[in-house]
Amino acid sequence: GGDPERAGEGLYENPDATVTSVPLPLFVLRWQLPLVPGGKFVFNIFEPRYKHMIKMCVDHSAHLVLACPATSVGTACRVVAAQLRRDGSSMIEVVGEARVNIHSRSMLPRSFGLTFGRCSVLHDVKSGEEGEEAEEDTLRSLALETLTQLLSRRLTEEAVTNRLQALKKMTPQQLSMWLIAALRAEHGERHRWLAMTHVVQRLRAQIHVLRVGLRQPESQDPAETIT
């Protein structure tokens, strides 16, 4: 059960809650790249169920969850800009606010076939192993070093320096999230990175992709999309 008019409210109303008190509407796109917290995407909305979703989110300042059917991890988003058309379709911009686990999916009445999910915020956790933070810092430095080598193959030294200035200010966790969005990797691989809850595990996987890229021609450079 549940009220579709209230769906999407209350993601953060109780920080200690493990599951949202009301279900969140799921924006399910099969080939959509994952959206990391702080990232933005623009969508053209025309399906009836998603037109209903956007109206609900705009009217109630509610969250939606950008989800992939093949994974139980998505990204809770806010609609930050919407150009509504007479037929109910729209062009929207969303910003990612938090990774979430989708625990269950269901359709609510009067929701035009829209799927909703009970969700909980997904946080990175520490393994508790000695030297974990030092290893995170080491992997962060290694990722930046490898990324520098890749960027140097097609950018000027000045351009590489400018690009890395912002990255060098990032924590290991922030860099690992940025790489999800920035690297050209397989769709499923990026979603696996999003679902990981250990920074060390995520950075190791990303560094592997970067190192493989060093052995590939520039046309297959995983950092090719970074400018």
mmCIF file of N, CA, C and O in Angstrom, residues 71-159:
data_model
loop_
_atom_site.group_PDB
_atom_site.id
_atom_site.type_symbol
_atom_site.label_atom_id
_atom_site.label_comp_id
_atom_site.label_asym_id
_atom_site.label_seq_id
_atom_site.Cartn_x
_atom_site.Cartn_y
_atom_site.Cartn_z
ATOM 1 N N THR A 71 20.425 -3.952 -11.353
ATOM 2 C CA THR A 71 21.082 -3.752 -10.069
ATOM 3 C C THR A 71 20.101 -3.236 -9.041
ATOM 4 O O THR A 71 19.086 -2.609 -9.385
ATOM 5 N N SER A 72 20.389 -3.482 -7.776
ATOM 6 C CA SER A 72 19.533 -3.014 -6.683
ATOM 7 C C SER A 72 20.047 -1.717 -6.081
ATOM 8 O O SER A 72 19.527 -1.257 -5.062
ATOM 9 N N VAL A 73 21.066 -1.124 -6.684
ATOM 10 C CA VAL A 73 21.603 0.151 -6.205
ATOM 11 C C VAL A 73 21.288 1.235 -7.224
ATOM 12 O O VAL A 73 21.520 1.065 -8.423
ATOM 13 N N GLY A 74 20.745 2.340 -6.738
ATOM 14 C CA GLY A 74 20.439 3.468 -7.604
ATOM 15 C C GLY A 74 20.893 4.756 -6.949
ATOM 16 O O GLY A 74 21.600 4.752 -5.942
ATOM 17 N N THR A 75 20.457 5.881 -7.522
ATOM 18 C CA THR A 75 20.826 7.194 -6.992
ATOM 19 C C THR A 75 19.576 8.025 -6.769
ATOM 20 O O THR A 75 18.792 8.245 -7.694
ATOM 21 N N ALA A 76 19.386 8.448 -5.521
ATOM 22 C CA ALA A 76 18.284 9.351 -5.205
ATOM 23 C C ALA A 76 18.604 10.730 -5.756
ATOM 24 O O ALA A 76 19.696 11.251 -5.555
ATOM 25 N N CYS A 77 17.648 11.316 -6.479
ATOM 26 C CA CYS A 77 17.868 12.584 -7.181
ATOM 27 C C CYS A 77 16.773 13.586 -6.852
ATOM 28 O O CYS A 77 15.660 13.219 -6.487
ATOM 29 N N ARG A 78 17.123 14.847 -7.014
ATOM 30 C CA ARG A 78 16.156 15.935 -6.973
ATOM 31 C C ARG A 78 16.046 16.543 -8.368
ATOM 32 O O ARG A 78 17.041 16.649 -9.085
ATOM 33 N N VAL A 79 14.852 16.954 -8.742
ATOM 34 C CA VAL A 79 14.665 17.717 -9.978
ATOM 35 C C VAL A 79 15.011 19.166 -9.665
ATOM 36 O O VAL A 79 14.382 19.799 -8.815
ATOM 37 N N VAL A 80 16.050 19.687 -10.322
ATOM 38 C CA VAL A 80 16.497 21.048 -10.028
ATOM 39 C C VAL A 80 16.063 22.040 -11.105
ATOM 40 O O VAL A 80 16.138 23.256 -10.900
ATOM 41 N N ALA A 81 15.631 21.532 -12.256
ATOM 42 C CA ALA A 81 15.121 22.401 -13.321
ATOM 43 C C ALA A 81 14.165 21.587 -14.175
ATOM 44 O O ALA A 81 14.403 20.404 -14.440
ATOM 45 N N ALA A 82 13.070 22.216 -14.576
ATOM 46 C CA ALA A 82 12.074 21.512 -15.400
ATOM 47 C C ALA A 82 11.412 22.489 -16.354
ATOM 48 O O ALA A 82 10.935 23.550 -15.933
ATOM 49 N N GLN A 83 11.406 22.132 -17.630
ATOM 50 C CA GLN A 83 10.673 22.889 -18.636
ATOM 51 C C GLN A 83 9.461 22.050 -19.022
ATOM 52 O O GLN A 83 9.566 21.085 -19.775
ATOM 53 N N LEU A 84 8.309 22.407 -18.461
ATOM 54 C CA LEU A 84 7.093 21.632 -18.673
ATOM 55 C C LEU A 84 6.398 22.074 -19.952
ATOM 56 O O LEU A 84 6.295 23.266 -20.247
ATOM 57 N N ARG A 85 5.894 21.080 -20.709
ATOM 58 C CA ARG A 85 5.175 21.366 -21.948
ATOM 59 C C ARG A 85 3.679 21.137 -21.755
ATOM 60 O O ARG A 85 3.251 20.522 -20.780
ATOM 61 N N ARG A 86 2.895 21.613 -22.683
ATOM 62 C CA ARG A 86 1.433 21.524 -22.541
ATOM 63 C C ARG A 86 0.932 20.092 -22.462
ATOM 64 O O ARG A 86 -0.062 19.798 -21.807
ATOM 65 N N ASP A 87 1.621 19.178 -23.156
ATOM 66 C CA ASP A 87 1.169 17.779 -23.167
ATOM 67 C C ASP A 87 1.642 17.006 -21.940
ATOM 68 O O ASP A 87 1.416 15.793 -21.845
ATOM 69 N N GLY A 88 2.295 17.694 -21.004
ATOM 70 C CA GLY A 88 2.757 17.029 -19.788
ATOM 71 C C GLY A 88 4.180 16.513 -19.894
ATOM 72 O O GLY A 88 4.771 16.114 -18.885
ATOM 73 N N SER A 89 4.739 16.485 -21.104
ATOM 74 C CA SER A 89 6.140 16.081 -21.246
ATOM 75 C C SER A 89 7.028 17.215 -20.739
ATOM 76 O O SER A 89 6.563 18.331 -20.490
ATOM 77 N N SER A 90 8.306 16.938 -20.591
ATOM 78 C CA SER A 90 9.180 17.963 -20.034
ATOM 79 C C SER A 90 10.638 17.658 -20.337
ATOM 80 O O SER A 90 11.004 16.529 -20.684
ATOM 81 N N MET A 91 11.441 18.676 -20.209
ATOM 82 C CA MET A 91 12.888 18.544 -20.206
ATOM 83 C C MET A 91 13.325 18.861 -18.781
ATOM 84 O O MET A 91 13.012 19.934 -18.265
ATOM 85 N N ILE A 92 14.007 17.915 -18.146
ATOM 86 C CA ILE A 92 14.357 18.107 -16.745
ATOM 87 C C ILE A 92 15.858 17.960 -16.525
ATOM 88 O O ILE A 92 16.551 17.302 -17.301
ATOM 89 N N GLU A 93 16.336 18.575 -15.472
ATOM 90 C CA GLU A 93 17.694 18.368 -14.997
ATOM 91 C C GLU A 93 17.599 17.843 -13.576
ATOM 92 O O GLU A 93 16.860 18.395 -12.750
ATOM 93 N N VAL A 94 18.308 16.756 -13.285
ATOM 94 C CA VAL A 94 18.310 16.197 -11.934
ATOM 95 C C VAL A 94 19.735 16.229 -11.388
ATOM 96 O O VAL A 94 20.707 16.175 -12.142
ATOM 97 N N VAL A 95 19.841 16.316 -10.073
ATOM 98 C CA VAL A 95 21.142 16.231 -9.406
ATOM 99 C C VAL A 95 21.106 15.052 -8.440
ATOM 100 O O VAL A 95 20.124 14.851 -7.723
ATOM 101 N N GLY A 96 22.156 14.246 -8.471
ATOM 102 C CA GLY A 96 22.238 13.109 -7.574
ATOM 103 C C GLY A 96 22.532 13.557 -6.151
ATOM 104 O O GLY A 96 23.390 14.410 -5.939
ATOM 105 N N GLU A 97 21.829 12.988 -5.168
ATOM 106 C CA GLU A 97 22.041 13.377 -3.778
ATOM 107 C C GLU A 97 22.606 12.251 -2.922
ATOM 108 O O GLU A 97 23.331 12.507 -1.975
ATOM 109 N N ALA A 98 22.245 11.003 -3.229
ATOM 110 C CA ALA A 98 22.747 9.900 -2.403
ATOM 111 C C ALA A 98 22.589 8.591 -3.145
ATOM 112 O O ALA A 98 21.624 8.396 -3.892
ATOM 113 N N ARG A 99 23.531 7.678 -2.934
ATOM 114 C CA ARG A 99 23.350 6.306 -3.411
ATOM 115 C C ARG A 99 22.348 5.609 -2.495
ATOM 116 O O ARG A 99 22.338 5.844 -1.280
ATOM 117 N N VAL A 100 21.516 4.770 -3.068
ATOM 118 C CA VAL A 100 20.527 4.054 -2.257
ATOM 119 C C VAL A 100 20.463 2.585 -2.648
ATOM 120 O O VAL A 100 20.689 2.223 -3.805
ATOM 121 N N ASN A 101 20.156 1.749 -1.656
ATOM 122 C CA ASN A 101 19.790 0.357 -1.895
ATOM 123 C C ASN A 101 18.287 0.298 -2.111
ATOM 124 O O ASN A 101 17.522 0.892 -1.342
ATOM 125 N N ILE A 102 17.876 -0.408 -3.145
ATOM 126 C CA ILE A 102 16.441 -0.590 -3.408
ATOM 127 C C ILE A 102 16.068 -1.967 -2.863
ATOM 128 O O ILE A 102 16.477 -2.995 -3.395
ATOM 129 N N HIS A 103 15.279 -1.994 -1.786
ATOM 130 C CA HIS A 103 14.991 -3.246 -1.090
ATOM 131 C C HIS A 103 13.803 -3.991 -1.688
ATOM 132 O O HIS A 103 13.753 -5.221 -1.664
ATOM 133 N N SER A 104 12.823 -3.270 -2.173
ATOM 134 C CA SER A 104 11.642 -3.917 -2.744
ATOM 135 C C SER A 104 11.019 -2.976 -3.756
ATOM 136 O O SER A 104 11.169 -1.760 -3.663
ATOM 137 N N ARG A 105 10.339 -3.556 -4.728
ATOM 138 C CA ARG A 105 9.711 -2.764 -5.793
ATOM 139 C C ARG A 105 8.244 -3.137 -5.880
ATOM 140 O O ARG A 105 7.882 -4.307 -5.750
ATOM 141 N N SER A 106 7.396 -2.135 -6.126
ATOM 142 C CA SER A 106 5.965 -2.393 -6.255
ATOM 143 C C SER A 106 5.321 -1.241 -7.009
ATOM 144 O O SER A 106 5.913 -0.171 -7.164
ATOM 145 N N MET A 107 4.113 -1.493 -7.488
ATOM 146 C CA MET A 107 3.337 -0.446 -8.143
ATOM 147 C C MET A 107 2.226 0.004 -7.200
ATOM 148 O O MET A 107 1.554 -0.825 -6.585
ATOM 149 N N LEU A 108 2.060 1.311 -7.079
ATOM 150 C CA LEU A 108 0.995 1.851 -6.246
ATOM 151 C C LEU A 108 -0.205 2.178 -7.114
ATOM 152 O O LEU A 108 -0.077 2.407 -8.322
ATOM 153 N N PRO A 109 -1.409 2.201 -6.528
ATOM 154 C CA PRO A 109 -2.593 2.559 -7.316
ATOM 155 C C PRO A 109 -2.511 3.994 -7.808
ATOM 156 O O PRO A 109 -1.863 4.839 -7.195
ATOM 157 N N ARG A 110 -3.151 4.247 -8.941
ATOM 158 C CA ARG A 110 -3.242 5.585 -9.530
ATOM 159 C C ARG A 110 -1.864 6.154 -9.892
ATOM 160 O O ARG A 110 -1.651 7.366 -9.808
ATOM 161 N N SER A 111 -0.947 5.280 -10.280
ATOM 162 C CA SER A 111 0.408 5.766 -10.572
ATOM 163 C C SER A 111 0.833 5.511 -12.017
ATOM 164 O O SER A 111 2.016 5.603 -12.339
ATOM 165 N N PHE A 112 -0.123 5.135 -12.902
ATOM 166 C CA PHE A 112 0.143 4.976 -14.328
ATOM 167 C C PHE A 112 1.209 3.915 -14.624
ATOM 168 O O PHE A 112 1.946 4.030 -15.598
ATOM 169 N N GLY A 113 1.305 2.896 -13.767
ATOM 170 C CA GLY A 113 2.284 1.837 -13.990
ATOM 171 C C GLY A 113 3.675 2.169 -13.508
ATOM 172 O O GLY A 113 4.623 1.436 -13.787
ATOM 173 N N LEU A 114 3.819 3.268 -12.771
ATOM 174 C CA LEU A 114 5.118 3.659 -12.234
ATOM 175 C C LEU A 114 5.516 2.722 -11.095
ATOM 176 O O LEU A 114 4.695 2.364 -10.255
ATOM 177 N N THR A 115 6.783 2.306 -11.084
ATOM 178 C CA THR A 115 7.295 1.432 -10.032
ATOM 179 C C THR A 115 7.899 2.269 -8.911
ATOM 180 O O THR A 115 8.553 3.282 -9.162
ATOM 181 N N PHE A 116 7.650 1.819 -7.672
ATOM 182 C CA PHE A 116 8.192 2.491 -6.496
ATOM 183 C C PHE A 116 9.069 1.516 -5.722
ATOM 184 O O PHE A 116 8.895 0.299 -5.815
ATOM 185 N N GLY A 117 10.004 2.054 -4.961
ATOM 186 C CA GLY A 117 10.895 1.195 -4.185
ATOM 187 C C GLY A 117 11.090 1.694 -2.771
ATOM 188 O O GLY A 117 11.153 2.903 -2.533
ATOM 189 N N ARG A 118 11.164 0.748 -1.841
ATOM 190 C CA ARG A 118 11.590 1.074 -0.477
ATOM 191 C C ARG A 118 13.118 1.112 -0.494
ATOM 192 O O ARG A 118 13.755 0.148 -0.913
ATOM 193 N N CYS A 119 13.685 2.214 -0.051
ATOM 194 C CA CYS A 119 15.119 2.423 -0.226
ATOM 195 C C CYS A 119 15.797 2.811 1.086
ATOM 196 O O CYS A 119 15.147 3.310 2.008
ATOM 197 N N SER A 120 17.096 2.587 1.150
ATOM 198 C CA SER A 120 17.916 3.075 2.251
ATOM 199 C C SER A 120 19.188 3.664 1.674
ATOM 200 O O SER A 120 19.680 3.216 0.631
ATOM 201 N N VAL A 121 19.704 4.673 2.338
ATOM 202 C CA VAL A 121 20.916 5.339 1.864
ATOM 203 C C VAL A 121 22.100 4.388 1.999
ATOM 204 O O VAL A 121 22.269 3.713 3.016
ATOM 205 N N LEU A 122 22.910 4.322 0.948
ATOM 206 C CA LEU A 122 24.089 3.444 0.908
ATOM 207 C C LEU A 122 25.336 4.277 1.170
ATOM 208 O O LEU A 122 25.636 5.210 0.429
ATOM 209 N N HIS A 123 26.051 3.941 2.237
ATOM 210 C CA HIS A 123 27.264 4.670 2.601
ATOM 211 C C HIS A 123 28.492 3.800 2.370
ATOM 212 O O HIS A 123 28.425 2.573 2.453
ATOM 213 N N ASP A 124 29.623 4.452 2.114
ATOM 214 C CA ASP A 124 30.893 3.728 2.154
ATOM 215 C C ASP A 124 31.207 3.391 3.609
ATOM 216 O O ASP A 124 30.873 4.159 4.521
ATOM 217 N N VAL A 125 31.851 2.255 3.822
ATOM 218 C CA VAL A 125 32.201 1.816 5.176
ATOM 219 C C VAL A 125 33.689 1.478 5.226
ATOM 220 O O VAL A 125 34.320 1.234 4.205
ATOM 221 N N LYS A 126 34.212 1.476 6.423
ATOM 222 C CA LYS A 126 35.603 1.094 6.645
ATOM 223 C C LYS A 126 35.660 -0.383 7.021
ATOM 224 O O LYS A 126 34.804 -0.889 7.741
ATOM 225 N N SER A 127 36.680 -1.072 6.551
ATOM 226 C CA SER A 127 36.834 -2.489 6.860
ATOM 227 C C SER A 127 37.369 -2.708 8.269
ATOM 228 O O SER A 127 37.214 -3.781 8.847
ATOM 229 N N GLY A 128 38.007 -1.666 8.820
ATOM 230 C CA GLY A 128 38.585 -1.795 10.151
ATOM 231 C C GLY A 128 39.997 -2.347 10.143
ATOM 232 O O GLY A 128 40.620 -2.498 11.197
ATOM 233 N N GLU A 129 40.510 -2.668 8.959
ATOM 234 C CA GLU A 129 41.870 -3.214 8.880
ATOM 235 C C GLU A 129 42.901 -2.116 9.136
ATOM 236 O O GLU A 129 42.709 -0.960 8.753
ATOM 237 N N GLU A 130 43.980 -2.507 9.778
ATOM 238 C CA GLU A 130 45.042 -1.554 10.079
ATOM 239 C C GLU A 130 45.674 -1.033 8.786
ATOM 240 O O GLU A 130 45.918 -1.782 7.847
ATOM 241 N N GLY A 131 45.889 0.255 8.742
ATOM 242 C CA GLY A 131 46.518 0.861 7.565
ATOM 243 C C GLY A 131 45.575 1.123 6.413
ATOM 244 O O GLY A 131 46.022 1.449 5.302
ATOM 245 N N GLU A 132 44.256 1.022 6.651
ATOM 246 C CA GLU A 132 43.300 1.193 5.552
ATOM 247 C C GLU A 132 43.348 2.605 4.969
ATOM 248 O O GLU A 132 43.343 2.785 3.748
ATOM 249 N N GLU A 133 43.404 3.618 5.831
ATOM 250 C CA GLU A 133 43.432 4.988 5.330
ATOM 251 C C GLU A 133 44.717 5.272 4.554
ATOM 252 O O GLU A 133 44.692 5.987 3.546
ATOM 253 N N ALA A 134 45.817 4.708 5.014
ATOM 254 C CA ALA A 134 47.074 4.885 4.285
ATOM 255 C C ALA A 134 47.001 4.236 2.913
ATOM 256 O O ALA A 134 47.509 4.781 1.918
ATOM 257 N N GLU A 135 46.336 3.066 2.836
ATOM 258 C CA GLU A 135 46.198 2.402 1.540
ATOM 259 C C GLU A 135 45.297 3.209 0.615
ATOM 260 O O GLU A 135 45.557 3.314 -0.592
ATOM 261 N N GLU A 136 44.244 3.812 1.170
ATOM 262 C CA GLU A 136 43.383 4.680 0.362
ATOM 263 C C GLU A 136 44.195 5.819 -0.246
ATOM 264 O O GLU A 136 44.060 6.138 -1.436
ATOM 265 N N ASP A 137 45.041 6.440 0.568
ATOM 266 C CA ASP A 137 45.861 7.556 0.079
ATOM 267 C C ASP A 137 46.858 7.088 -0.978
ATOM 268 O O ASP A 137 47.102 7.789 -1.971
ATOM 269 N N THR A 138 47.433 5.902 -0.782
ATOM 270 C CA THR A 138 48.373 5.354 -1.759
ATOM 271 C C THR A 138 47.675 5.090 -3.088
ATOM 272 O O THR A 138 48.204 5.419 -4.166
ATOM 273 N N LEU A 139 46.482 4.509 -3.028
ATOM 274 C CA LEU A 139 45.732 4.220 -4.251
ATOM 275 C C LEU A 139 45.277 5.511 -4.928
ATOM 276 O O LEU A 139 45.257 5.594 -6.163
ATOM 277 N N ARG A 140 44.913 6.497 -4.143
ATOM 278 C CA ARG A 140 44.547 7.798 -4.712
ATOM 279 C C ARG A 140 45.719 8.359 -5.514
ATOM 280 O O ARG A 140 45.552 8.822 -6.646
ATOM 281 N N SER A 141 46.929 8.320 -4.934
ATOM 282 C CA SER A 141 48.117 8.828 -5.630
ATOM 283 C C SER A 141 48.406 8.015 -6.885
ATOM 284 O O SER A 141 48.762 8.574 -7.933
ATOM 285 N N LEU A 142 48.240 6.712 -6.803
ATOM 286 C CA LEU A 142 48.490 5.839 -7.953
ATOM 287 C C LEU A 142 47.487 6.107 -9.071
ATOM 288 O O LEU A 142 47.845 6.132 -10.257
ATOM 289 N N ALA A 143 46.216 6.315 -8.692
ATOM 290 C CA ALA A 143 45.190 6.619 -9.699
ATOM 291 C C ALA A 143 45.508 7.934 -10.406
ATOM 292 O O ALA A 143 45.406 8.035 -11.638
ATOM 293 N N LEU A 144 45.927 8.945 -9.652
ATOM 294 C CA LEU A 144 46.262 10.240 -10.243
ATOM 295 C C LEU A 144 47.486 10.133 -11.145
ATOM 296 O O LEU A 144 47.541 10.741 -12.212
ATOM 297 N N GLU A 145 48.471 9.332 -10.713
ATOM 298 C CA GLU A 145 49.685 9.139 -11.516
ATOM 299 C C GLU A 145 49.354 8.459 -12.848
ATOM 300 O O GLU A 145 49.839 8.878 -13.909
ATOM 301 N N THR A 146 48.532 7.420 -12.786
ATOM 302 C CA THR A 146 48.168 6.698 -14.013
ATOM 303 C C THR A 146 47.307 7.566 -14.911
ATOM 304 O O THR A 146 47.459 7.567 -16.137
ATOM 305 N N LEU A 147 46.403 8.316 -14.303
ATOM 306 C CA LEU A 147 45.553 9.222 -15.068
ATOM 307 C C LEU A 147 46.388 10.290 -15.756
ATOM 308 O O LEU A 147 46.133 10.645 -16.920
ATOM 309 N N THR A 148 47.412 10.770 -15.085
ATOM 310 C CA THR A 148 48.317 11.762 -15.674
ATOM 311 C C THR A 148 48.992 11.197 -16.926
ATOM 312 O O THR A 148 49.095 11.879 -17.957
ATOM 313 N N GLN A 149 49.441 9.955 -16.849
ATOM 314 C CA GLN A 149 50.086 9.324 -18.007
ATOM 315 C C GLN A 149 49.126 9.212 -19.183
ATOM 316 O O GLN A 149 49.510 9.452 -20.335
ATOM 317 N N LEU A 150 47.885 8.865 -18.902
ATOM 318 C CA LEU A 150 46.892 8.737 -19.976
ATOM 319 C C LEU A 150 46.578 10.092 -20.595
ATOM 320 O O LEU A 150 46.533 10.241 -21.825
ATOM 321 N N LEU A 151 46.350 11.097 -19.759
ATOM 322 C CA LEU A 151 46.004 12.419 -20.273
ATOM 323 C C LEU A 151 47.161 13.030 -21.058
ATOM 324 O O LEU A 151 46.948 13.764 -22.032
ATOM 325 N N SER A 152 48.390 12.715 -20.652
ATOM 326 C CA SER A 152 49.570 13.283 -21.319
ATOM 327 C C SER A 152 49.727 12.781 -22.746
ATOM 328 O O SER A 152 50.467 13.378 -23.542
ATOM 329 N N ARG A 153 49.044 11.697 -23.102
ATOM 330 C CA ARG A 153 49.144 11.176 -24.469
ATOM 331 C C ARG A 153 48.420 12.068 -25.473
ATOM 332 O O ARG A 153 48.712 12.007 -26.674
ATOM 333 N N ARG A 154 47.473 12.901 -24.996
ATOM 334 C CA ARG A 154 46.687 13.685 -25.961
ATOM 335 C C ARG A 154 46.452 15.127 -25.543
ATOM 336 O O ARG A 154 45.835 15.893 -26.290
ATOM 337 N N LEU A 155 46.903 15.509 -24.345
ATOM 338 C CA LEU A 155 46.748 16.888 -23.899
ATOM 339 C C LEU A 155 48.109 17.516 -23.659
ATOM 340 O O LEU A 155 49.090 16.830 -23.392
ATOM 341 N N THR A 156 48.165 18.826 -23.726
ATOM 342 C CA THR A 156 49.409 19.530 -23.431
ATOM 343 C C THR A 156 49.697 19.433 -21.938
ATOM 344 O O THR A 156 48.809 19.147 -21.120
ATOM 345 N N GLU A 157 50.947 19.666 -21.580
ATOM 346 C CA GLU A 157 51.340 19.608 -20.164
ATOM 347 C C GLU A 157 50.525 20.600 -19.332
ATOM 348 O O GLU A 157 50.096 20.304 -18.213
ATOM 349 N N GLU A 158 50.285 21.777 -19.889
ATOM 350 C CA GLU A 158 49.505 22.792 -19.182
ATOM 351 C C GLU A 158 48.063 22.323 -18.958
ATOM 352 O O GLU A 158 47.502 22.503 -17.874
ATOM 353 N N ALA A 159 47.483 21.713 -19.995
ATOM 354 C CA ALA A 159 46.104 21.225 -19.883
ATOM 355 C C ALA A 159 45.988 20.118 -18.841
ATOM 356 O O ALA A 159 45.019 20.054 -18.077
#
